[in-house]
Amino acid sequence: MAQKGIREFHAKKLLARFLTEHPEYGFSYEGKIVLVMPESAMTEFARENPWLKEKKLVAKPDMLFGKRGKHGLVLLNAPLEETEKWINERMGKEVQVGKTKGVLTHFLVEPFVPHDKEYYIAIKTEENGDRIYFSDEGGVKIEENWEHVKEFFVPINKAINDVSLTGLNEIIQHFVKALYNFFVEYDFTYLEINPFAMVGNEIAPLDFVARLDDTALFKDSEKWENIEFPTPFGRNFTKEEEFIRELDEKTGASLKLTILNPDGYVWLMVAGGGASVIYTDTVVDLGYGNELANYGEYSGAPSEEETYLYAKTILDLMTKKKDPRGKVLIIGGGIANFTDVAKTFKGIVKALNEYKDKLKENNVKIFVRRGGPNYQAGLAMMKKLGKEIEVPIEVHGPELHMTRVVKIALGGEK
Amino acid sequence: MKLFEKDSKAIIFGRQAIAVQSMLDFDFISKRETPSVVCFVSPDRPGFERLFFGSKEMLIPVYKTITEAVKKHPDATVMVNFAPSRFTYQTTVDAINTGNIKTIAIIAEGVPERETRALSALAKEKGKVIIGPATVGGVIAGKFKIGNAGGTIENVISSKLYRPGSVGLVTKSGGMLNEMFNMIARNTDGVYEGIAIGGDKYPSSSLADHLLRLEEIPEVKFLVMLGEVGGLEEYKVVEALKQGKIKKPLVAWVTGTCSKIFPTEVQFGHAGARAGNDEETADSKNKALKESGAIISNSFDDLPEQIKKTYEELKSKGIIQEIEEFTPLQLPMDYETLMKQGLIRKHAEFINTIADERGELSYSGVPITKIIKEKHSIGYAIGLLWLQKKLPDYASEFIELLITVFADHGPCVSGAHNTMVAARAGKDLVSSVTSGLLTMGPRYGAAQEESGRYYLWARENGLTPQQAIDKAKEQGIPLPGFGHKIKSTKNIDWREKILIEFVRKNFPKTEYLDYCLEMEKITTKISDKFIFNIGGISGALWLDLLKSLGYTDEEVKELVEEGILTSINVLARTIGYIGHHLEQNRLKENLYRVPYDDVLYSLPDEKDL
């Protein structure tokens, strides 16, 4: 799924590994850092990392959100006991960061580095190359001081050595080159160290934000080791969403589910990445945005078993709580290129059959629209099922405009 | 610029036979003169692929490398790259670096962004065009179909993709391509060309690239674009509109207007479909497109109306003229499809009643787990496979007894000897063992065949034992199953004793054994070497076994005709021959040559000839 954020802890570990393996750049960073989780034992960390006891420490949550200082979530220059206490007080607590609420579960702890000068560096990818930003006035006020930021562009088919880094002193030039090569070699798509300090040739990255291109896993798995791609802060998955995520990871097909409103009136089960977005748009356009229960998508020729499990998950959720108006399920999709429609419908039919009583109890009306290989057989199967299980199933093929079925299902605009 | 013409030819990387068959079917019904695919490239599996062009079957070559493919097919200007994402970069570089290939479609999802960007830069430098990655490709109506784009042949026909229309289409989503083809066919005279650029963040060629290209094609009268939330692709189109580079009417819609109602970030199905900031939202893009002169509908639902309106307008102005319709050629139906639909039938080439591996393996209908659980015996399995009978214990025990006593008879017998000679000549196990088996016949190792048949004939014709002996003499043949080179009444064959004892104790019927022993009483009076031998005994005992199992004389005769008598010997001896082959190899014995003194050289004098 392309660009994925990683923890500051992992970003720093990767940098430490890179600089150790490339002494030719002449910079060092030891990567003294630990990641504390609810089940972590500090005493064990201290045994393996003697510096925890020897140095003054910094602690902060490491969960892909920024502006931690502003939210009072950074501890500076504290001994181990105090750090431990500080973390324990916050671990498992819910906090609000901007508009997002979430529970704190991961903290990083590293040595406190006294420093005078704070630098800023960021690298991001663009269509034709990578853009580097550098400033020797980094820190929290970087945006206010943006006029000091120097900008360099490395075209995609050029090396950093081909680019003139005018306005930077020699040591900084070396460091920019090293960091850029790190960025390329480890397949980052975004990297920002703000600020970092330099003590001699020692680098101290004080705050590090990074995203990797996870599609490069096939060539970088050794470099990345067992890196984890955490979900965005505050995005807690329900049991059902987690189940579909696991199913999705195991298969070559694509299965997505996001619950927007568990009591929603309109439920979607749409085939295809493009079509699923459009169906969702249409529900919103018709004024049913706040009654839309889910965003969902299945594509890439999932097996009968996979569509069965996917459909079952949705049917289970939508028949948990009754609505006096009943509920609407739209089994939609465009005209498939190569997915066998009848085959994928088999799994859905099996799930509908299993839930026939609950569907009747909840007064669920089902609307189908789909085209593609073998769609006639698939639609016939749905029609027959409706009669058998006595649940209203309205069936349409490509003769009906793709999203018109949403209008039919919802009886027009609200 | 037109990327594809009616005679464009493609190289396919990856053995995607089904996708390519759909391309060839498209070619055929569109009345292309030649197929659009000239060869495949597959580093692992070179060879040939058998596909149809209409009802004609063709052999399409599969080469190991792109270089070889290009050399053999210098007329190919397109490569459709089905390589998995990890091999996309190198295979595409190879294709770009050929002189001939101008257009490459990359189908794989999950190509690293850095690799895609590098490929795009290289393609640009060399003046080539890449469509994708992460796309189904596209269709140039009536001219060229990339891979699976356009879907089934029914869809190609219903969306009129077999002949060019007036609409130039570009979408981000490959999955929506067919939907758009359908929508356009229902509301206009159809598409001229439709390309899906792919759902990645950095597609190699952009929506704008293709729209600008379509702008230059005179047959294209107006443009349709389906964009998507995420990325900044659509702003290049806005730029082109503002600069007046796109002059043809453009009906556009950017999907994903729903993203604003989501409380947290939702990753849609496509990698690029994620609004990082306001600029990337569908609403902002639709607004910018509208402001720069694109025809924007209120929603996707209204898109067909906008397309229809634009078409009607251009038609009333005379910009779009009535196009020449033609009936696509009828595609021959596939045998499998017709069979599935129950429209045709045929006789099977083979009949099988003894083993079924399609579910749980079963022998004559008895599941293998049941065989193992209840009997766990080779004899029982043989009964099911050879006779289709659940054998009583004595019968399967007897069969196993035969296998045991006939498994080997030392190195000097013809079959074992030949196996050893073949093994020492360096032949493999199957060759050595079969050279032994091929030696078996009436004089060696399969005497029971001839013997059994003779006793059966003798008793059928009501001959007394004496008459049976005399009849052989009359016919001038040795009495089958009687006489031995070494053994005699004084030097008995222990195998005979074991078998006869077992049969006497267990078989309900022993009529053939009794008959032969009567004959032996007579023959041994002639000579003590004229004994009832092992070949004769096993022939007679097989007949008694079959009779004991309840077969009628007629049925026994049929089984003998089928070849039942030699069966056990072939099976048993195979065990011994395998032993001889393995042993010769274990001992590293060298090539055997018959010593001179074992051959009498006695050649005629030339002048006597």
PDB file of C-alpha atoms in Angstrom, chain A residues 1-4 100 124-130 156-157 180 183-185 187-189 213 215-219 232-235 254 256 258 260 272-278 280-282 284-285 289-290 292 295 297 333-338 340 369 371-374 376 398-405 407, chain B residues 85-87 110-115 117-118 121-122 124-125 136 148-152 154-155 159 173-179 182-183 186 201-204 206 226 228-229 233 236 253-271 273-274 298-305 340:
ATOM      1  CA  MET A   1       0.000   0.000   0.000  1.00  0.00           C
ATOM      2  CA  ALA A   2       2.958   2.255  -0.769  1.00  0.00           C
ATOM      3  CA  GLN A   3       3.783   5.011   1.737  1.00  0.00           C
ATOM      4  CA  LYS A   4       3.676   3.960   5.372  1.00  0.00           C
ATOM      5  CA  THR A 100      -7.782  12.866  17.346  1.00  0.00           C
ATOM      6  CA  LYS A 124      10.447  14.174   0.276  1.00  0.00           C
ATOM      7  CA  THR A 125       9.718  12.442  -2.997  1.00  0.00           C
ATOM      8  CA  GLU A 126       8.179  14.205  -5.950  1.00  0.00           C
ATOM      9  CA  GLU A 127       7.225  12.912  -9.342  1.00  0.00           C
ATOM     10  CA  ASN A 128      10.529  13.726 -11.043  1.00  0.00           C
ATOM     11  CA  GLY A 129      12.945  13.531  -8.158  1.00  0.00           C
ATOM     12  CA  ASP A 130      13.511  14.160  -4.471  1.00  0.00           C
ATOM     13  CA  ILE A 156      15.345  10.885 -10.108  1.00  0.00           C
ATOM     14  CA  ASN A 157      18.015   9.650 -12.515  1.00  0.00           C
ATOM     15  CA  TYR A 180      20.156  11.489   1.094  1.00  0.00           C
ATOM     16  CA  PHE A 183      16.902   7.972   2.139  1.00  0.00           C
ATOM     17  CA  VAL A 184      17.415   6.317  -1.253  1.00  0.00           C
ATOM     18  CA  GLU A 185      19.021   3.095  -0.099  1.00  0.00           C
ATOM     19  CA  ASP A 187      13.428   3.405   0.220  1.00  0.00           C
ATOM     20  CA  PHE A 188      12.041   6.238   2.310  1.00  0.00           C
ATOM     21  CA  THR A 189       9.282   8.326   0.806  1.00  0.00           C
ATOM     22  CA  ASP A 213       7.651   2.662   0.683  1.00  0.00           C
ATOM     23  CA  THR A 215       6.232  -2.102  -1.663  1.00  0.00           C
ATOM     24  CA  ALA A 216      10.065  -2.197  -1.563  1.00  0.00           C
ATOM     25  CA  LEU A 217       9.888  -4.899   1.106  1.00  0.00           C
ATOM     26  CA  PHE A 218      11.024  -7.562  -1.362  1.00  0.00           C
ATOM     27  CA  LYS A 219      14.435  -5.924  -1.640  1.00  0.00           C
ATOM     28  CA  PRO A 232      -2.301   6.026  12.536  1.00  0.00           C
ATOM     29  CA  PHE A 233      -2.722   7.360  16.073  1.00  0.00           C
ATOM     30  CA  GLY A 234      -6.284   7.180  17.332  1.00  0.00           C
ATOM     31  CA  ARG A 235      -7.290   4.742  14.635  1.00  0.00           C
ATOM     32  CA  SER A 254      -7.888  -6.951  -1.656  1.00  0.00           C
ATOM     33  CA  LYS A 256     -11.087  -3.564   3.021  1.00  0.00           C
ATOM     34  CA  THR A 258     -13.950   0.565   7.729  1.00  0.00           C
ATOM     35  CA  LEU A 260     -18.196   4.499   9.986  1.00  0.00           C
ATOM     36  CA  GLY A 272     -13.430  -2.872  -6.915  1.00  0.00           C
ATOM     37  CA  GLY A 273     -11.228  -0.082  -5.536  1.00  0.00           C
ATOM     38  CA  GLY A 274     -12.551   2.558  -7.928  1.00  0.00           C
ATOM     39  CA  ALA A 275     -16.215   1.531  -7.762  1.00  0.00           C
ATOM     40  CA  SER A 276     -16.298   1.339  -3.961  1.00  0.00           C
ATOM     41  CA  VAL A 277     -15.279   4.992  -3.661  1.00  0.00           C
ATOM     42  CA  ILE A 278     -17.966   5.995  -6.159  1.00  0.00           C
ATOM     43  CA  THR A 280     -19.697   5.778  -1.134  1.00  0.00           C
ATOM     44  CA  ASP A 281     -19.741   9.178  -2.869  1.00  0.00           C
ATOM     45  CA  THR A 282     -23.236   8.490  -4.143  1.00  0.00           C
ATOM     46  CA  VAL A 284     -23.149  10.813   0.655  1.00  0.00           C
ATOM     47  CA  ASP A 285     -24.469  12.831  -2.300  1.00  0.00           C
ATOM     48  CA  GLY A 289     -23.636  10.326   4.766  1.00  0.00           C
ATOM     49  CA  ASN A 290     -24.361  10.088   8.480  1.00  0.00           C
ATOM     50  CA  LEU A 292     -23.699   5.162   6.005  1.00  0.00           C
ATOM     51  CA  TYR A 295     -16.688   1.763   3.634  1.00  0.00           C
ATOM     52  CA  GLU A 297     -14.209  -3.067  -0.900  1.00  0.00           C
ATOM     53  CA  GLY A 333     -19.727  -3.122  -8.433  1.00  0.00           C
ATOM     54  CA  GLY A 334     -18.713  -2.101 -11.907  1.00  0.00           C
ATOM     55  CA  ILE A 335     -18.122  -4.354 -14.882  1.00  0.00           C
ATOM     56  CA  ALA A 336     -15.213  -6.580 -13.937  1.00  0.00           C
ATOM     57  CA  ASN A 337     -12.284  -7.100 -16.272  1.00  0.00           C
ATOM     58  CA  PHE A 338     -11.400 -10.648 -15.310  1.00  0.00           C
ATOM     59  CA  ASP A 340     -15.556 -14.300 -12.305  1.00  0.00           C
ATOM     60  CA  ARG A 369     -25.690  -4.399  -9.385  1.00  0.00           C
ATOM     61  CA  GLY A 371     -21.248  -6.899 -14.531  1.00  0.00           C
ATOM     62  CA  GLY A 372     -18.252  -8.757 -15.913  1.00  0.00           C
ATOM     63  CA  PRO A 373     -17.262 -12.352 -16.688  1.00  0.00           C
ATOM     64  CA  ASN A 374     -20.102 -14.776 -16.013  1.00  0.00           C
ATOM     65  CA  GLN A 376     -25.529 -13.514 -15.835  1.00  0.00           C
ATOM     66  CA  PRO A 398     -24.768  -3.497 -16.621  1.00  0.00           C
ATOM     67  CA  GLU A 399     -27.959  -2.242 -18.299  1.00  0.00           C
ATOM     68  CA  LEU A 400     -28.479  -0.102 -15.178  1.00  0.00           C
ATOM     69  CA  HIS A 401     -26.061   2.782 -14.579  1.00  0.00           C
ATOM     70  CA  MET A 402     -23.659   1.734 -11.842  1.00  0.00           C
ATOM     71  CA  THR A 403     -24.748   4.114  -9.110  1.00  0.00           C
ATOM     72  CA  ARG A 404     -28.425   4.283 -10.059  1.00  0.00           C
ATOM     73  CA  VAL A 405     -28.961   1.257  -7.842  1.00  0.00           C
ATOM     74  CA  LYS A 407     -30.849   5.865  -5.777  1.00  0.00           C
TER      75      LYS A 407
ATOM     76  CA  SER B  85       6.452  -6.158  -9.044  1.00  0.00           C
ATOM     77  CA  ARG B  86       9.904  -7.315  -7.968  1.00  0.00           C
ATOM     78  CA  PHE B  87      10.926  -7.893 -11.607  1.00  0.00           C
ATOM     79  CA  GLY B 110       3.246  -2.749  -5.747  1.00  0.00           C
ATOM     80  CA  VAL B 111       6.176  -1.489  -7.818  1.00  0.00           C
ATOM     81  CA  PRO B 112       8.362   0.631  -5.489  1.00  0.00           C
ATOM     82  CA  GLU B 113       7.817   4.350  -6.140  1.00  0.00           C
ATOM     83  CA  ARG B 114      11.522   5.022  -6.655  1.00  0.00           C
ATOM     84  CA  GLU B 115      11.662   2.357  -9.362  1.00  0.00           C
ATOM     85  CA  ARG B 117       9.913   7.214 -11.062  1.00  0.00           C
ATOM     86  CA  ALA B 118      13.249   6.044 -12.474  1.00  0.00           C
ATOM     87  CA  ALA B 121      12.505   9.358 -16.352  1.00  0.00           C
ATOM     88  CA  LEU B 122      14.278   6.789 -18.507  1.00  0.00           C
ATOM     89  CA  LYS B 124      10.990  10.133 -21.204  1.00  0.00           C
ATOM     90  CA  GLU B 125      14.680  10.375 -22.058  1.00  0.00           C
ATOM     91  CA  VAL B 136      -5.331  -3.186 -16.460  1.00  0.00           C
ATOM     92  CA  ASN B 148      -7.424  -8.097 -19.716  1.00  0.00           C
ATOM     93  CA  ALA B 149      -8.735  -4.579 -20.359  1.00  0.00           C
ATOM     94  CA  GLY B 150     -12.200  -4.515 -21.860  1.00  0.00           C
ATOM     95  CA  GLY B 151     -13.187  -7.715 -20.083  1.00  0.00           C
ATOM     96  CA  THR B 152     -14.977 -10.598 -21.734  1.00  0.00           C
ATOM     97  CA  GLU B 154     -19.457 -10.184 -24.613  1.00  0.00           C
ATOM     98  CA  ASN B 155     -18.434  -6.921 -22.984  1.00  0.00           C
ATOM     99  CA  SER B 159     -19.539  -1.752 -25.387  1.00  0.00           C
ATOM    100  CA  SER B 173      -8.950   3.273 -11.942  1.00  0.00           C
ATOM    101  CA  GLY B 174      -8.488   0.164 -14.078  1.00  0.00           C
ATOM    102  CA  GLY B 175     -11.540  -1.430 -12.496  1.00  0.00           C
ATOM    103  CA  MET B 176     -13.718   1.454 -13.689  1.00  0.00           C
ATOM    104  CA  LEU B 177     -12.516   1.239 -17.284  1.00  0.00           C
ATOM    105  CA  ASN B 178     -15.177  -1.251 -18.399  1.00  0.00           C
ATOM    106  CA  GLU B 179     -17.850   0.657 -16.544  1.00  0.00           C
ATOM    107  CA  ASN B 182     -20.294   0.716 -21.055  1.00  0.00           C
ATOM    108  CA  MET B 183     -21.493   4.172 -20.019  1.00  0.00           C
ATOM    109  CA  ARG B 186     -24.843   3.643 -24.087  1.00  0.00           C
ATOM    110  CA  LYS B 201       0.834   7.719  -6.483  1.00  0.00           C
ATOM    111  CA  TYR B 202       3.268   8.269  -9.348  1.00  0.00           C
ATOM    112  CA  PRO B 203       1.765   6.808 -12.507  1.00  0.00           C
ATOM    113  CA  SER B 204       4.299   6.790 -15.286  1.00  0.00           C
ATOM    114  CA  SER B 206      -0.463  11.005 -16.361  1.00  0.00           C
ATOM    115  CA  LEU B 226     -12.431   9.969 -14.447  1.00  0.00           C
ATOM    116  CA  GLU B 228      -9.776  10.157  -8.069  1.00  0.00           C
ATOM    117  CA  VAL B 229      -9.144  11.649  -4.625  1.00  0.00           C
ATOM    118  CA  GLU B 233      -2.515  14.498 -11.197  1.00  0.00           C
ATOM    119  CA  LYS B 236      -1.863  19.032 -14.645  1.00  0.00           C
ATOM    120  CA  TRP B 253     -15.359  13.837 -12.714  1.00  0.00           C
ATOM    121  CA  VAL B 254     -13.089  13.223  -9.751  1.00  0.00           C
ATOM    122  CA  THR B 255     -14.339  10.491  -7.424  1.00  0.00           C
ATOM    123  CA  GLY B 256     -13.892  10.350  -3.671  1.00  0.00           C
ATOM    124  CA  THR B 257     -16.030  13.361  -2.721  1.00  0.00           C
ATOM    125  CA  CYS B 258     -17.097  11.298   0.278  1.00  0.00           C
ATOM    126  CA  SER B 259     -13.696  11.561   1.987  1.00  0.00           C
ATOM    127  CA  LYS B 260     -14.782  14.730   3.786  1.00  0.00           C
ATOM    128  CA  ILE B 261     -17.278  12.876   5.948  1.00  0.00           C
ATOM    129  CA  PHE B 262     -14.797  10.370   7.310  1.00  0.00           C
ATOM    130  CA  PRO B 263     -13.732  11.126  10.890  1.00  0.00           C
ATOM    131  CA  THR B 264     -10.308   9.480  10.537  1.00  0.00           C
ATOM    132  CA  GLU B 265      -8.112   8.732   7.621  1.00  0.00           C
ATOM    133  CA  VAL B 266      -9.535   5.889   5.511  1.00  0.00           C
ATOM    134  CA  GLN B 267      -7.318   4.112   3.045  1.00  0.00           C
ATOM    135  CA  PHE B 268      -9.376   3.404  -0.040  1.00  0.00           C
ATOM    136  CA  GLY B 269      -8.697   0.497  -2.330  1.00  0.00           C
ATOM    137  CA  HIS B 270      -6.063   2.314  -4.417  1.00  0.00           C
ATOM    138  CA  ALA B 271      -2.556   3.164  -3.192  1.00  0.00           C
ATOM    139  CA  ALA B 273      -6.346   7.351  -3.147  1.00  0.00           C
ATOM    140  CA  ARG B 274      -5.687   9.274   0.039  1.00  0.00           C
ATOM    141  CA  ASN B 298     -22.930  17.101  -9.972  1.00  0.00           C
ATOM    142  CA  SER B 299     -21.986  13.540  -9.206  1.00  0.00           C
ATOM    143  CA  PHE B 300     -20.883  10.316 -10.812  1.00  0.00           C
ATOM    144  CA  ASP B 301     -24.542   9.453 -11.065  1.00  0.00           C
ATOM    145  CA  ASP B 302     -25.088  12.403 -13.430  1.00  0.00           C
ATOM    146  CA  LEU B 303     -22.011  11.664 -15.526  1.00  0.00           C
ATOM    147  CA  PRO B 304     -23.900   9.718 -18.266  1.00  0.00           C
ATOM    148  CA  GLU B 305     -26.215  12.704 -18.777  1.00  0.00           C
ATOM    149  CA  LYS B 340     -20.348 -26.037 -19.122  1.00  0.00           C
TER     150      LYS B 340
END
